[in-house]
One Martini backbone bead per residue (centre of mass of N, CA, C, O) as a GRO file, in nm:
protein
  482
    1UNK     BB    1   1.083  -5.079  11.257
    2UNK     BB    2   0.988  -5.093  10.955
    3UNK     BB    3   1.094  -4.961  10.616
    4UNK     BB    4   0.864  -5.028  10.483
    5UNK     BB    5   0.589  -4.945  10.332
    6UNK     BB    6   0.368  -4.699  10.436
    7UNK     BB    7   0.051  -4.621  10.477
    8UNK     BB    8  -0.183  -4.404  10.569
    9UNK     BB    9  -0.345  -4.634  10.711
   10UNK     BB   10  -0.137  -4.723  10.899
   11UNK     BB   11  -0.099  -4.463  11.052
   12UNK     BB   12  -0.397  -4.436  11.149
   13UNK     BB   13  -0.412  -4.687  11.302
   14UNK     BB   14  -0.178  -4.636  11.502
   15UNK     BB   15  -0.292  -4.365  11.616
   16UNK     BB   16  -0.569  -4.473  11.717
   17UNK     BB   17  -0.464  -4.691  11.905
   18UNK     BB   18  -0.309  -4.479  12.098
   19UNK     BB   19  -0.521  -4.253  12.148
   20UNK     BB   20  -0.723  -4.485  12.287
   21UNK     BB   21  -0.494  -4.529  12.508
   22UNK     BB   22  -0.520  -4.434  12.830
   23UNK     BB   23  -0.258  -4.545  12.960
   24UNK     BB   24  -0.054  -4.443  12.771
   25UNK     BB   25  -0.118  -4.140  12.805
   26UNK     BB   26  -0.063  -4.129  13.101
   27UNK     BB   27   0.229  -4.222  13.101
   28UNK     BB   28   0.336  -4.007  12.911
   29UNK     BB   29   0.251  -3.745  13.062
   30UNK     BB   30   0.408  -3.805  13.329
   31UNK     BB   31   0.692  -3.835  13.195
   32UNK     BB   32   0.707  -3.561  13.036
   33UNK     BB   33   0.655  -3.368  13.275
   34UNK     BB   34   0.905  -3.459  13.454
   35UNK     BB   35   1.122  -3.388  13.232
   36UNK     BB   36   1.061  -3.097  13.198
   37UNK     BB   37   1.076  -2.993  13.491
   38UNK     BB   38   1.376  -3.085  13.539
   39UNK     BB   39   1.500  -2.913  13.320
   40UNK     BB   40   1.402  -2.632  13.410
   41UNK     BB   41   1.517  -2.633  13.687
   42UNK     BB   42   1.815  -2.679  13.619
   43UNK     BB   43   1.874  -2.440  13.411
   44UNK     BB   44   1.771  -2.207  13.620
   45UNK     BB   45   1.979  -2.295  13.872
   46UNK     BB   46   2.274  -2.407  13.738
   47UNK     BB   47   2.279  -2.193  13.486
   48UNK     BB   48   2.415  -1.896  13.362
   49UNK     BB   49   2.437  -1.977  13.020
   50UNK     BB   50   2.251  -2.161  12.828
   51UNK     BB   51   2.233  -2.005  12.558
   52UNK     BB   52   2.535  -1.978  12.512
   53UNK     BB   53   2.587  -2.291  12.499
   54UNK     BB   54   2.408  -2.349  12.257
   55UNK     BB   55   2.569  -2.158  12.062
   56UNK     BB   56   2.834  -2.318  12.079
   57UNK     BB   57   2.717  -2.587  11.983
   58UNK     BB   58   2.623  -2.491  11.701
   59UNK     BB   59   2.897  -2.400  11.589
   60UNK     BB   60   3.054  -2.668  11.625
   61UNK     BB   61   2.881  -2.826  11.443
   62UNK     BB   62   2.905  -2.659  11.186
   63UNK     BB   63   3.205  -2.687  11.158
   64UNK     BB   64   3.224  -2.994  11.153
   65UNK     BB   65   3.034  -3.042  10.906
   66UNK     BB   66   3.206  -2.857  10.704
   67UNK     BB   67   3.455  -3.103  10.772
   68UNK     BB   68   3.389  -3.411  10.799
   69UNK     BB   69   3.595  -3.559  10.625
   70UNK     BB   70   3.843  -3.475  10.787
   71UNK     BB   71   3.753  -3.574  11.063
   72UNK     BB   72   3.724  -3.871  10.989
   73UNK     BB   73   4.015  -3.919  10.894
   74UNK     BB   74   4.149  -3.846  11.172
   75UNK     BB   75   3.995  -4.066  11.331
   76UNK     BB   76   4.095  -4.310  11.187
   77UNK     BB   77   4.394  -4.263  11.224
   78UNK     BB   78   4.400  -4.251  11.540
   79UNK     BB   79   4.262  -4.512  11.609
   80UNK     BB   80   4.453  -4.699  11.465
   81UNK     BB   81   4.699  -4.619  11.625
   82UNK     BB   82   4.553  -4.732  11.908
   83UNK     BB   83   4.414  -5.024  11.787
   84UNK     BB   84   4.175  -4.958  11.622
   85UNK     BB   85   3.907  -5.084  11.425
   86UNK     BB   86   3.788  -4.958  11.125
   87UNK     BB   87   3.479  -4.911  10.987
   88UNK     BB   88   3.275  -4.893  10.679
   89UNK     BB   89   2.909  -4.797  10.638
   90UNK     BB   90   2.669  -4.723  10.405
   91UNK     BB   91   2.481  -4.959  10.512
   92UNK     BB   92   2.302  -5.162  10.711
   93UNK     BB   93   2.407  -5.425  10.575
   94UNK     BB   94   2.702  -5.381  10.615
   95UNK     BB   95   2.700  -5.354  10.926
   96UNK     BB   96   2.577  -5.637  10.977
   97UNK     BB   97   2.803  -5.806  10.841
   98UNK     BB   98   3.034  -5.699  11.020
   99UNK     BB   99   2.920  -5.826  11.284
  100UNK     BB  100   2.872  -6.122  11.190
  101UNK     BB  101   3.167  -6.189  11.106
  102UNK     BB  102   3.293  -6.151  11.369
  103UNK     BB  103   3.127  -6.361  11.525
  104UNK     BB  104   3.203  -6.595  11.349
  105UNK     BB  105   3.516  -6.591  11.380
  106UNK     BB  106   3.480  -6.607  11.720
  107UNK     BB  107   3.231  -6.805  11.799
  108UNK     BB  108   2.965  -6.629  11.833
  109UNK     BB  109   2.618  -6.655  11.984
  110UNK     BB  110   2.645  -6.388  12.187
  111UNK     BB  111   2.521  -6.041  12.219
  112UNK     BB  112   2.596  -5.768  12.420
  113UNK     BB  113   2.390  -5.478  12.473
  114UNK     BB  114   2.391  -5.167  12.459
  115UNK     BB  115   2.282  -4.879  12.397
  116UNK     BB  116   2.138  -4.842  12.037
  117UNK     BB  117   2.007  -4.675  11.784
  118UNK     BB  118   2.179  -4.778  11.546
  119UNK     BB  119   2.082  -5.067  11.570
  120UNK     BB  120   1.789  -5.004  11.521
  121UNK     BB  121   1.820  -4.871  11.237
  122UNK     BB  122   1.953  -5.165  11.125
  123UNK     BB  123   1.824  -5.413  11.246
  124UNK     BB  124   2.012  -5.622  11.409
  125UNK     BB  125   1.846  -5.833  11.563
  126UNK     BB  126   1.704  -5.960  11.329
  127UNK     BB  127   1.947  -6.035  11.170
  128UNK     BB  128   2.082  -6.226  11.374
  129UNK     BB  129   1.851  -6.420  11.420
  130UNK     BB  130   1.871  -6.538  11.128
  131UNK     BB  131   2.185  -6.625  11.195
  132UNK     BB  132   2.181  -6.747  11.513
  133UNK     BB  133   2.211  -6.477  11.685
  134UNK     BB  134   2.214  -6.342  12.005
  135UNK     BB  135   2.047  -6.053  12.130
  136UNK     BB  136   2.126  -5.864  12.423
  137UNK     BB  137   1.964  -5.664  12.634
  138UNK     BB  138   2.090  -5.436  12.914
  139UNK     BB  139   1.904  -5.232  12.911
  140UNK     BB  140   1.630  -5.191  13.070
  141UNK     BB  141   1.436  -5.080  12.862
  142UNK     BB  142   1.529  -5.264  12.638
  143UNK     BB  143   1.449  -5.527  12.778
  144UNK     BB  144   1.153  -5.486  12.815
  145UNK     BB  145   1.087  -5.474  12.495
  146UNK     BB  146   1.220  -5.744  12.419
  147UNK     BB  147   1.022  -5.930  12.574
  148UNK     BB  148   0.767  -5.790  12.384
  149UNK     BB  149   0.850  -5.722  12.102
  150UNK     BB  150   0.970  -5.425  12.089
  151UNK     BB  151   1.028  -5.092  12.039
  152UNK     BB  152   1.124  -4.800  12.085
  153UNK     BB  153   0.952  -4.505  12.205
  154UNK     BB  154   1.236  -4.376  12.278
  155UNK     BB  155   1.563  -4.254  12.250
  156UNK     BB  156   1.618  -4.275  12.576
  157UNK     BB  157   1.326  -4.412  12.689
  158UNK     BB  158   1.208  -4.697  12.569
  159UNK     BB  159   0.984  -4.763  12.837
  160UNK     BB  160   0.793  -4.498  12.905
  161UNK     BB  161   0.496  -4.646  12.846
  162UNK     BB  162   0.562  -4.800  13.116
  163UNK     BB  163   0.481  -4.900  13.405
  164UNK     BB  164   0.555  -5.070  13.704
  165UNK     BB  165   0.318  -5.275  13.673
  166UNK     BB  166   0.369  -5.365  13.386
  167UNK     BB  167   0.663  -5.466  13.438
  168UNK     BB  168   0.587  -5.679  13.643
  169UNK     BB  169   0.429  -5.845  13.444
  170UNK     BB  170   0.650  -5.898  13.240
  171UNK     BB  171   0.843  -6.051  13.446
  172UNK     BB  172   0.640  -6.266  13.506
  173UNK     BB  173   0.590  -6.379  13.213
  174UNK     BB  174   0.908  -6.393  13.102
  175UNK     BB  175   1.083  -6.462  13.390
  176UNK     BB  176   0.923  -6.590  13.648
  177UNK     BB  177   0.859  -6.371  13.847
  178UNK     BB  178   0.762  -6.201  14.091
  179UNK     BB  179   0.519  -5.992  14.166
  180UNK     BB  180   0.614  -5.650  14.104
  181UNK     BB  181   0.653  -5.261  14.161
  182UNK     BB  182   0.921  -5.192  14.287
  183UNK     BB  183   1.193  -5.061  14.153
  184UNK     BB  184   1.408  -5.221  14.315
  185UNK     BB  185   1.285  -5.509  14.248
  186UNK     BB  186   1.300  -5.483  13.940
  187UNK     BB  187   1.603  -5.439  13.921
  188UNK     BB  188   1.684  -5.704  14.049
  189UNK     BB  189   1.555  -5.894  13.833
  190UNK     BB  190   1.734  -5.785  13.606
  191UNK     BB  191   2.005  -5.848  13.721
  192UNK     BB  192   1.969  -6.148  13.757
  193UNK     BB  193   1.929  -6.207  13.462
  194UNK     BB  194   2.192  -6.062  13.339
  195UNK     BB  195   2.413  -6.219  13.489
  196UNK     BB  196   2.406  -6.465  13.326
  197UNK     BB  197   2.480  -6.326  13.049
  198UNK     BB  198   2.773  -6.213  13.156
  199UNK     BB  199   2.880  -6.494  13.174
  200UNK     BB  200   3.136  -6.534  12.952
  201UNK     BB  201   3.123  -6.313  12.760
  202UNK     BB  202   3.272  -6.187  12.438
  203UNK     BB  203   3.048  -5.984  12.311
  204UNK     BB  204   3.013  -5.629  12.265
  205UNK     BB  205   2.757  -5.368  12.219
  206UNK     BB  206   2.757  -5.023  12.107
  207UNK     BB  207   2.739  -4.706  12.098
  208UNK     BB  208   2.782  -4.350  12.034
  209UNK     BB  209   2.818  -4.015  12.132
  210UNK     BB  210   3.129  -3.969  12.084
  211UNK     BB  211   3.378  -3.864  11.870
  212UNK     BB  212   3.745  -3.826  11.878
  213UNK     BB  213   3.964  -3.729  11.651
  214UNK     BB  214   4.241  -3.627  11.801
  215UNK     BB  215   4.226  -3.932  11.975
  216UNK     BB  216   4.073  -4.184  11.873
  217UNK     BB  217   3.783  -4.169  12.037
  218UNK     BB  218   3.528  -4.274  12.270
  219UNK     BB  219   3.199  -4.179  12.396
  220UNK     BB  220   3.020  -4.293  12.684
  221UNK     BB  221   2.678  -4.271  12.808
  222UNK     BB  222   2.533  -4.355  13.137
  223UNK     BB  223   2.325  -4.512  13.428
  224UNK     BB  224   2.384  -4.847  13.485
  225UNK     BB  225   2.669  -5.008  13.370
  226UNK     BB  226   2.627  -5.172  13.117
  227UNK     BB  227   2.818  -5.022  12.917
  228UNK     BB  228   3.082  -5.102  13.076
  229UNK     BB  229   3.043  -5.397  13.048
  230UNK     BB  230   3.021  -5.430  12.728
  231UNK     BB  231   3.309  -5.271  12.688
  232UNK     BB  232   3.511  -5.437  12.926
  233UNK     BB  233   3.417  -5.768  12.967
  234UNK     BB  234   3.521  -5.825  12.690
  235UNK     BB  235   3.697  -5.921  12.402
  236UNK     BB  236   3.472  -5.771  12.208
  237UNK     BB  237   3.420  -5.441  12.081
  238UNK     BB  238   3.134  -5.291  11.935
  239UNK     BB  239   3.083  -4.975  11.765
  240UNK     BB  240   2.819  -4.765  11.659
  241UNK     BB  241   2.875  -4.470  11.434
  242UNK     BB  242   2.771  -4.205  11.342
  243UNK     BB  243   2.928  -3.968  11.151
  244UNK     BB  244   2.800  -3.712  11.322
  245UNK     BB  245   2.950  -3.787  11.616
  246UNK     BB  246   3.196  -3.648  11.516
  247UNK     BB  247   3.460  -3.469  11.661
  248UNK     BB  248   3.754  -3.308  11.739
  249UNK     BB  249   3.723  -3.268  12.060
  250UNK     BB  250   3.691  -3.277  12.399
  251UNK     BB  251   3.577  -2.988  12.416
  252UNK     BB  252   3.343  -3.035  12.239
  253UNK     BB  253   3.212  -3.269  12.384
  254UNK     BB  254   3.175  -3.129  12.657
  255UNK     BB  255   2.961  -2.939  12.568
  256UNK     BB  256   2.750  -3.152  12.472
  257UNK     BB  257   2.740  -3.304  12.744
  258UNK     BB  258   2.632  -3.061  12.907
  259UNK     BB  259   2.359  -3.072  12.744
  260UNK     BB  260   2.241  -3.370  12.739
  261UNK     BB  261   2.144  -3.440  13.029
  262UNK     BB  262   1.944  -3.211  13.085
  263UNK     BB  263   1.772  -3.261  12.830
  264UNK     BB  264   1.689  -3.557  12.877
  265UNK     BB  265   1.652  -3.574  13.232
  266UNK     BB  266   1.747  -3.329  13.432
  267UNK     BB  267   2.042  -3.392  13.466
  268UNK     BB  268   2.371  -3.292  13.515
  269UNK     BB  269   2.467  -3.604  13.507
  270UNK     BB  270   2.601  -3.892  13.449
  271UNK     BB  271   2.698  -4.182  13.595
  272UNK     BB  272   2.855  -4.262  13.316
  273UNK     BB  273   3.191  -4.230  13.174
  274UNK     BB  274   3.316  -4.377  12.864
  275UNK     BB  275   3.653  -4.383  12.763
  276UNK     BB  276   3.786  -4.497  12.449
  277UNK     BB  277   4.132  -4.563  12.309
  278UNK     BB  278   4.157  -4.881  12.336
  279UNK     BB  279   4.269  -5.161  12.395
  280UNK     BB  280   4.413  -5.374  12.579
  281UNK     BB  281   4.690  -5.348  12.771
  282UNK     BB  282   4.965  -5.412  12.911
  283UNK     BB  283   4.868  -5.473  13.262
  284UNK     BB  284   4.564  -5.469  13.219
  285UNK     BB  285   4.257  -5.582  13.385
  286UNK     BB  286   4.085  -5.447  13.152
  287UNK     BB  287   3.934  -5.489  12.868
  288UNK     BB  288   3.945  -5.534  12.548
  289UNK     BB  289   4.115  -5.691  12.289
  290UNK     BB  290   3.902  -5.562  12.097
  291UNK     BB  291   3.829  -5.283  11.871
  292UNK     BB  292   3.521  -5.174  11.698
  293UNK     BB  293   3.441  -4.929  11.445
  294UNK     BB  294   3.143  -4.816  11.309
  295UNK     BB  295   3.091  -4.603  11.019
  296UNK     BB  296   2.763  -4.471  10.964
  297UNK     BB  297   2.567  -4.355  10.707
  298UNK     BB  298   2.287  -4.388  10.581
  299UNK     BB  299   2.235  -4.096  10.411
  300UNK     BB  300   2.401  -3.858  10.544
  301UNK     BB  301   2.548  -3.744  10.306
  302UNK     BB  302   2.292  -3.640  10.175
  303UNK     BB  303   2.212  -3.446  10.404
  304UNK     BB  304   2.488  -3.277  10.385
  305UNK     BB  305   2.395  -3.177  10.075
  306UNK     BB  306   2.150  -3.029  10.216
  307UNK     BB  307   2.055  -2.716  10.301
  308UNK     BB  308   1.780  -2.775  10.447
  309UNK     BB  309   1.903  -3.056  10.648
  310UNK     BB  310   2.199  -3.067  10.771
  311UNK     BB  311   2.129  -2.967  11.073
  312UNK     BB  312   2.027  -3.252  11.178
  313UNK     BB  313   2.327  -3.361  11.238
  314UNK     BB  314   2.354  -3.225  11.529
  315UNK     BB  315   2.229  -3.434  11.679
  316UNK     BB  316   2.240  -3.567  12.036
  317UNK     BB  317   1.998  -3.759  12.142
  318UNK     BB  318   1.813  -3.632  12.392
  319UNK     BB  319   1.469  -3.594  12.343
  320UNK     BB  320   1.340  -3.311  12.401
  321UNK     BB  321   1.145  -3.282  12.156
  322UNK     BB  322   0.957  -3.514  12.271
  323UNK     BB  323   0.891  -3.400  12.551
  324UNK     BB  324   0.760  -3.115  12.417
  325UNK     BB  325   0.552  -3.268  12.241
  326UNK     BB  326   0.199  -3.254  12.181
  327UNK     BB  327   0.194  -3.528  12.008
  328UNK     BB  328   0.377  -3.740  12.145
  329UNK     BB  329   0.212  -3.747  12.428
  330UNK     BB  330  -0.047  -3.889  12.273
  331UNK     BB  331   0.112  -4.146  12.091
  332UNK     BB  332   0.400  -4.197  12.063
  333UNK     BB  333   0.645  -4.367  11.891
  334UNK     BB  334   0.484  -4.604  11.735
  335UNK     BB  335   0.310  -4.414  11.538
  336UNK     BB  336   0.574  -4.350  11.341
  337UNK     BB  337   0.693  -4.608  11.200
  338UNK     BB  338   0.987  -4.577  11.344
  339UNK     BB  339   1.286  -4.537  11.499
  340UNK     BB  340   1.240  -4.198  11.480
  341UNK     BB  341   1.069  -3.999  11.660
  342UNK     BB  342   0.928  -3.722  11.644
  343UNK     BB  343   1.068  -3.435  11.537
  344UNK     BB  344   1.342  -3.568  11.457
  345UNK     BB  345   1.195  -3.808  11.303
  346UNK     BB  346   1.064  -3.615  11.086
  347UNK     BB  347   1.347  -3.527  10.972
  348UNK     BB  348   1.528  -3.812  10.941
  349UNK     BB  349   1.362  -4.044  10.834
  350UNK     BB  350   1.308  -3.965  10.533
  351UNK     BB  351   1.621  -3.958  10.479
  352UNK     BB  352   1.693  -4.262  10.570
  353UNK     BB  353   1.415  -4.420  10.446
  354UNK     BB  354   1.225  -4.234  10.300
  355UNK     BB  355   0.966  -4.049  10.182
  356UNK     BB  356   0.786  -4.293  10.082
  357UNK     BB  357   0.787  -4.415  10.387
  358UNK     BB  358   0.772  -4.132  10.589
  359UNK     BB  359   0.593  -3.877  10.494
  360UNK     BB  360   0.352  -3.882  10.715
  361UNK     BB  361   0.503  -3.778  10.966
  362UNK     BB  362   0.484  -3.461  10.903
  363UNK     BB  363   0.169  -3.453  11.022
  364UNK     BB  364   0.294  -3.494  11.326
  365UNK     BB  365   0.231  -3.152  11.350
  366UNK     BB  366   0.164  -2.820  11.492
  367UNK     BB  367   0.395  -2.586  11.465
  368UNK     BB  368   0.468  -2.457  11.756
  369UNK     BB  369   0.810  -2.471  11.823
  370UNK     BB  370   0.930  -2.618  12.078
  371UNK     BB  371   1.163  -2.781  11.959
  372UNK     BB  372   1.334  -2.530  11.870
  373UNK     BB  373   1.354  -2.400  12.160
  374UNK     BB  374   1.497  -2.674  12.313
  375UNK     BB  375   1.731  -2.727  12.139
  376UNK     BB  376   2.070  -2.748  12.224
  377UNK     BB  377   2.160  -2.693  11.895
  378UNK     BB  378   1.947  -2.533  11.719
  379UNK     BB  379   1.744  -2.686  11.553
  380UNK     BB  380   1.517  -2.629  11.286
  381UNK     BB  381   1.258  -2.831  11.309
  382UNK     BB  382   1.004  -2.673  11.211
  383UNK     BB  383   1.127  -2.583  10.933
  384UNK     BB  384   1.192  -2.870  10.834
  385UNK     BB  385   0.900  -2.978  10.833
  386UNK     BB  386   0.795  -2.778  10.626
  387UNK     BB  387   0.999  -2.863  10.405
  388UNK     BB  388   0.898  -3.161  10.396
  389UNK     BB  389   0.615  -3.094  10.300
  390UNK     BB  390   0.697  -2.981  10.033
  391UNK     BB  391   0.825  -3.234   9.932
  392UNK     BB  392   0.570  -3.420   9.949
  393UNK     BB  393   0.421  -3.219   9.724
  394UNK     BB  394   0.643  -3.127   9.509
  395UNK     BB  395   0.804  -2.830   9.623
  396UNK     BB  396   1.094  -2.888   9.631
  397UNK     BB  397   1.433  -2.985   9.558
  398UNK     BB  398   1.456  -3.326   9.524
  399UNK     BB  399   1.681  -3.464   9.747
  400UNK     BB  400   1.516  -3.653   9.886
  401UNK     BB  401   1.479  -3.957   9.982
  402UNK     BB  402   1.216  -4.079   9.767
  403UNK     BB  403   1.092  -3.847   9.600
  404UNK     BB  404   1.024  -4.010   9.323
  405UNK     BB  405   0.832  -4.226   9.494
  406UNK     BB  406   0.646  -4.035   9.597
  407UNK     BB  407   0.314  -3.947   9.682
  408UNK     BB  408   0.136  -3.692   9.531
  409UNK     BB  409  -0.117  -3.518   9.660
  410UNK     BB  410  -0.341  -3.341   9.489
  411UNK     BB  411  -0.542  -3.234   9.699
  412UNK     BB  412  -0.326  -3.115   9.884
  413UNK     BB  413  -0.208  -2.921   9.677
  414UNK     BB  414  -0.473  -2.760   9.640
  415UNK     BB  415  -0.529  -2.685   9.927
  416UNK     BB  416  -0.257  -2.526   9.982
  417UNK     BB  417  -0.303  -2.309   9.750
  418UNK     BB  418  -0.566  -2.199   9.866
  419UNK     BB  419  -0.462  -2.121  10.142
  420UNK     BB  420  -0.255  -1.926  10.042
  421UNK     BB  421  -0.445  -1.736   9.902
  422UNK     BB  422  -0.595  -1.651  10.170
  423UNK     BB  423  -0.352  -1.588  10.362
  424UNK     BB  424  -0.254  -1.342  10.140
  425UNK     BB  425  -0.541  -1.225  10.193
  426UNK     BB  426  -0.732  -1.012  10.372
  427UNK     BB  427  -1.009  -1.030  10.247
  428UNK     BB  428  -1.030  -1.340  10.242
  429UNK     BB  429  -0.974  -1.393  10.543
  430UNK     BB  430  -1.215  -1.241  10.651
  431UNK     BB  431  -1.432  -1.408  10.510
  432UNK     BB  432  -1.365  -1.683  10.621
  433UNK     BB  433  -1.414  -1.604  10.916
  434UNK     BB  434  -1.713  -1.517  10.875
  435UNK     BB  435  -1.809  -1.794  10.768
  436UNK     BB  436  -1.736  -1.961  11.007
  437UNK     BB  437  -1.900  -1.800  11.219
  438UNK     BB  438  -2.180  -1.822  11.083
  439UNK     BB  439  -2.153  -2.163  11.003
  440UNK     BB  440  -2.042  -2.321  11.250
  441UNK     BB  441  -2.303  -2.444  11.381
  442UNK     BB  442  -2.333  -2.645  11.149
  443UNK     BB  443  -2.067  -2.797  11.187
  444UNK     BB  444  -2.124  -2.900  11.474
  445UNK     BB  445  -2.364  -3.084  11.383
  446UNK     BB  446  -2.236  -3.212  11.081
  447UNK     BB  447  -1.934  -3.326  11.109
  448UNK     BB  448  -1.984  -3.644  11.086
  449UNK     BB  449  -2.071  -3.592  10.749
  450UNK     BB  450  -1.814  -3.424  10.680
  451UNK     BB  451  -1.565  -3.420  10.495
  452UNK     BB  452  -1.264  -3.408  10.688
  453UNK     BB  453  -1.406  -3.293  10.936
  454UNK     BB  454  -1.465  -3.578  11.070
  455UNK     BB  455  -1.157  -3.651  11.117
  456UNK     BB  456  -1.082  -3.396  11.291
  457UNK     BB  457  -1.324  -3.445  11.513
  458UNK     BB  458  -1.268  -3.735  11.632
  459UNK     BB  459  -1.029  -3.599  11.862
  460UNK     BB  460  -1.185  -3.323  11.854
  461UNK     BB  461  -1.291  -3.015  11.930
  462UNK     BB  462  -1.495  -2.791  11.825
  463UNK     BB  463  -1.442  -2.482  11.713
  464UNK     BB  464  -1.423  -2.137  11.790
  465UNK     BB  465  -1.486  -1.866  11.579
  466UNK     BB  466  -1.350  -1.534  11.532
  467UNK     BB  467  -1.441  -1.290  11.308
  468UNK     BB  468  -1.258  -1.055  11.476
  469UNK     BB  469  -0.960  -1.146  11.480
  470UNK     BB  470  -0.813  -0.970  11.266
  471UNK     BB  471  -0.875  -0.699  11.395
  472UNK     BB  472  -0.754  -0.750  11.671
  473UNK     BB  473  -0.460  -0.799  11.573
  474UNK     BB  474  -0.432  -0.523  11.446
  475UNK     BB  475  -0.466  -0.363  11.712
  476UNK     BB  476  -0.231  -0.489  11.867
  477UNK     BB  477  -0.011  -0.403  11.666
  478UNK     BB  478  -0.050  -0.105  11.703
  479UNK     BB  479   0.028  -0.098  12.004
  480UNK     BB  480   0.308  -0.213  11.969
  481UNK     BB  481   0.422   0.003  11.751
  482UNK     BB  482   0.364   0.258  11.946
   0.00000   0.00000   0.00000
């Protein structure tokens, strides 16, 4: 999606469109329930100490981020020694220009892509299209959404919002295929289409799951084989790597990899693990003649220097926070109007693209805390979202990108101060609960014409408030403490 300024109304329109789409919600719920169930079953039956592994991963990411400058220098030195060409890109525009110039120098008019959220982040496809270069998605999910000119709805499963019948219609309409709905036949259609693209292609582009500093290598994981094709059957392989993806050793990467697949899809391991250490050497039968790695910053350095938010750079892009989010599975990723949706998107998008552009996203959270509970590297996502809400209303440390340009809603500030006043006073809190209980019946009748309340109840049932809730909680606490 574009990173141009989105108004509150833009967000509200996008949310309303998705939340009223019953097919979308059905597809999302079925997919998210499946992913959550598979993850739960796997980690409870196949792992002896899942929580211990999470803690180990948290520690290694904190250790790496604490000396990321040294780790990146080591990576560049060793990768260069291996014959890999390392490029540094501070901005999306710099990254796009590096890729375009490489293609132009080699006379390339078509680039075949493996799955890369970093390429989505820099809007590479649109950039290349304007330059007359065709970018072809080879991941099945990415191919589906490219055919209908959409962006990924999920950071792991880009087309999870489409069921097999809808995909069959897309293939019929866009590829001229026979109408099919069986997964095997749909896969066969996609393979037949992509096989023509793979014939004689010169340049492939992928993302990076882990960069290994001590070896100067990159590690790509995938399930379809397209990533191996795009990185090994071409003359030139270009990999876009966010600077936070680099760790020190294969041992570190192995810990993260062990957490990634179960968290993402509930599978014990991915089908393909591609470890690339150099271009093709003399006597080798496959592999690219050139390997280029673009180390992308795009405001990650700014995040690293912010004590409130640097932990978000630990993210391994597993998407499990999206799978468990009770908001995401109602509206899907496109309602977030950003490359990265869901809880992790709410934390990193305002920092990558600007609080003034993406600040509304932090409203799309119930603060239930599920995301923090399931994150394999223990990122405090719910806490970070709360902190960003403070930034959005002008009460944070003011370091977040776009802070000075963000519009601080005065009414929202006043409302939150009033809420804090009531929430920190037992007497006032009991009074407001009594008031809600006593006059709640009127609200149930007149909520369609009451400002603010009418928006809240537009897609929600009117709640029943128990005036004795406070006393009952105190009683429960007394029993617990005794």
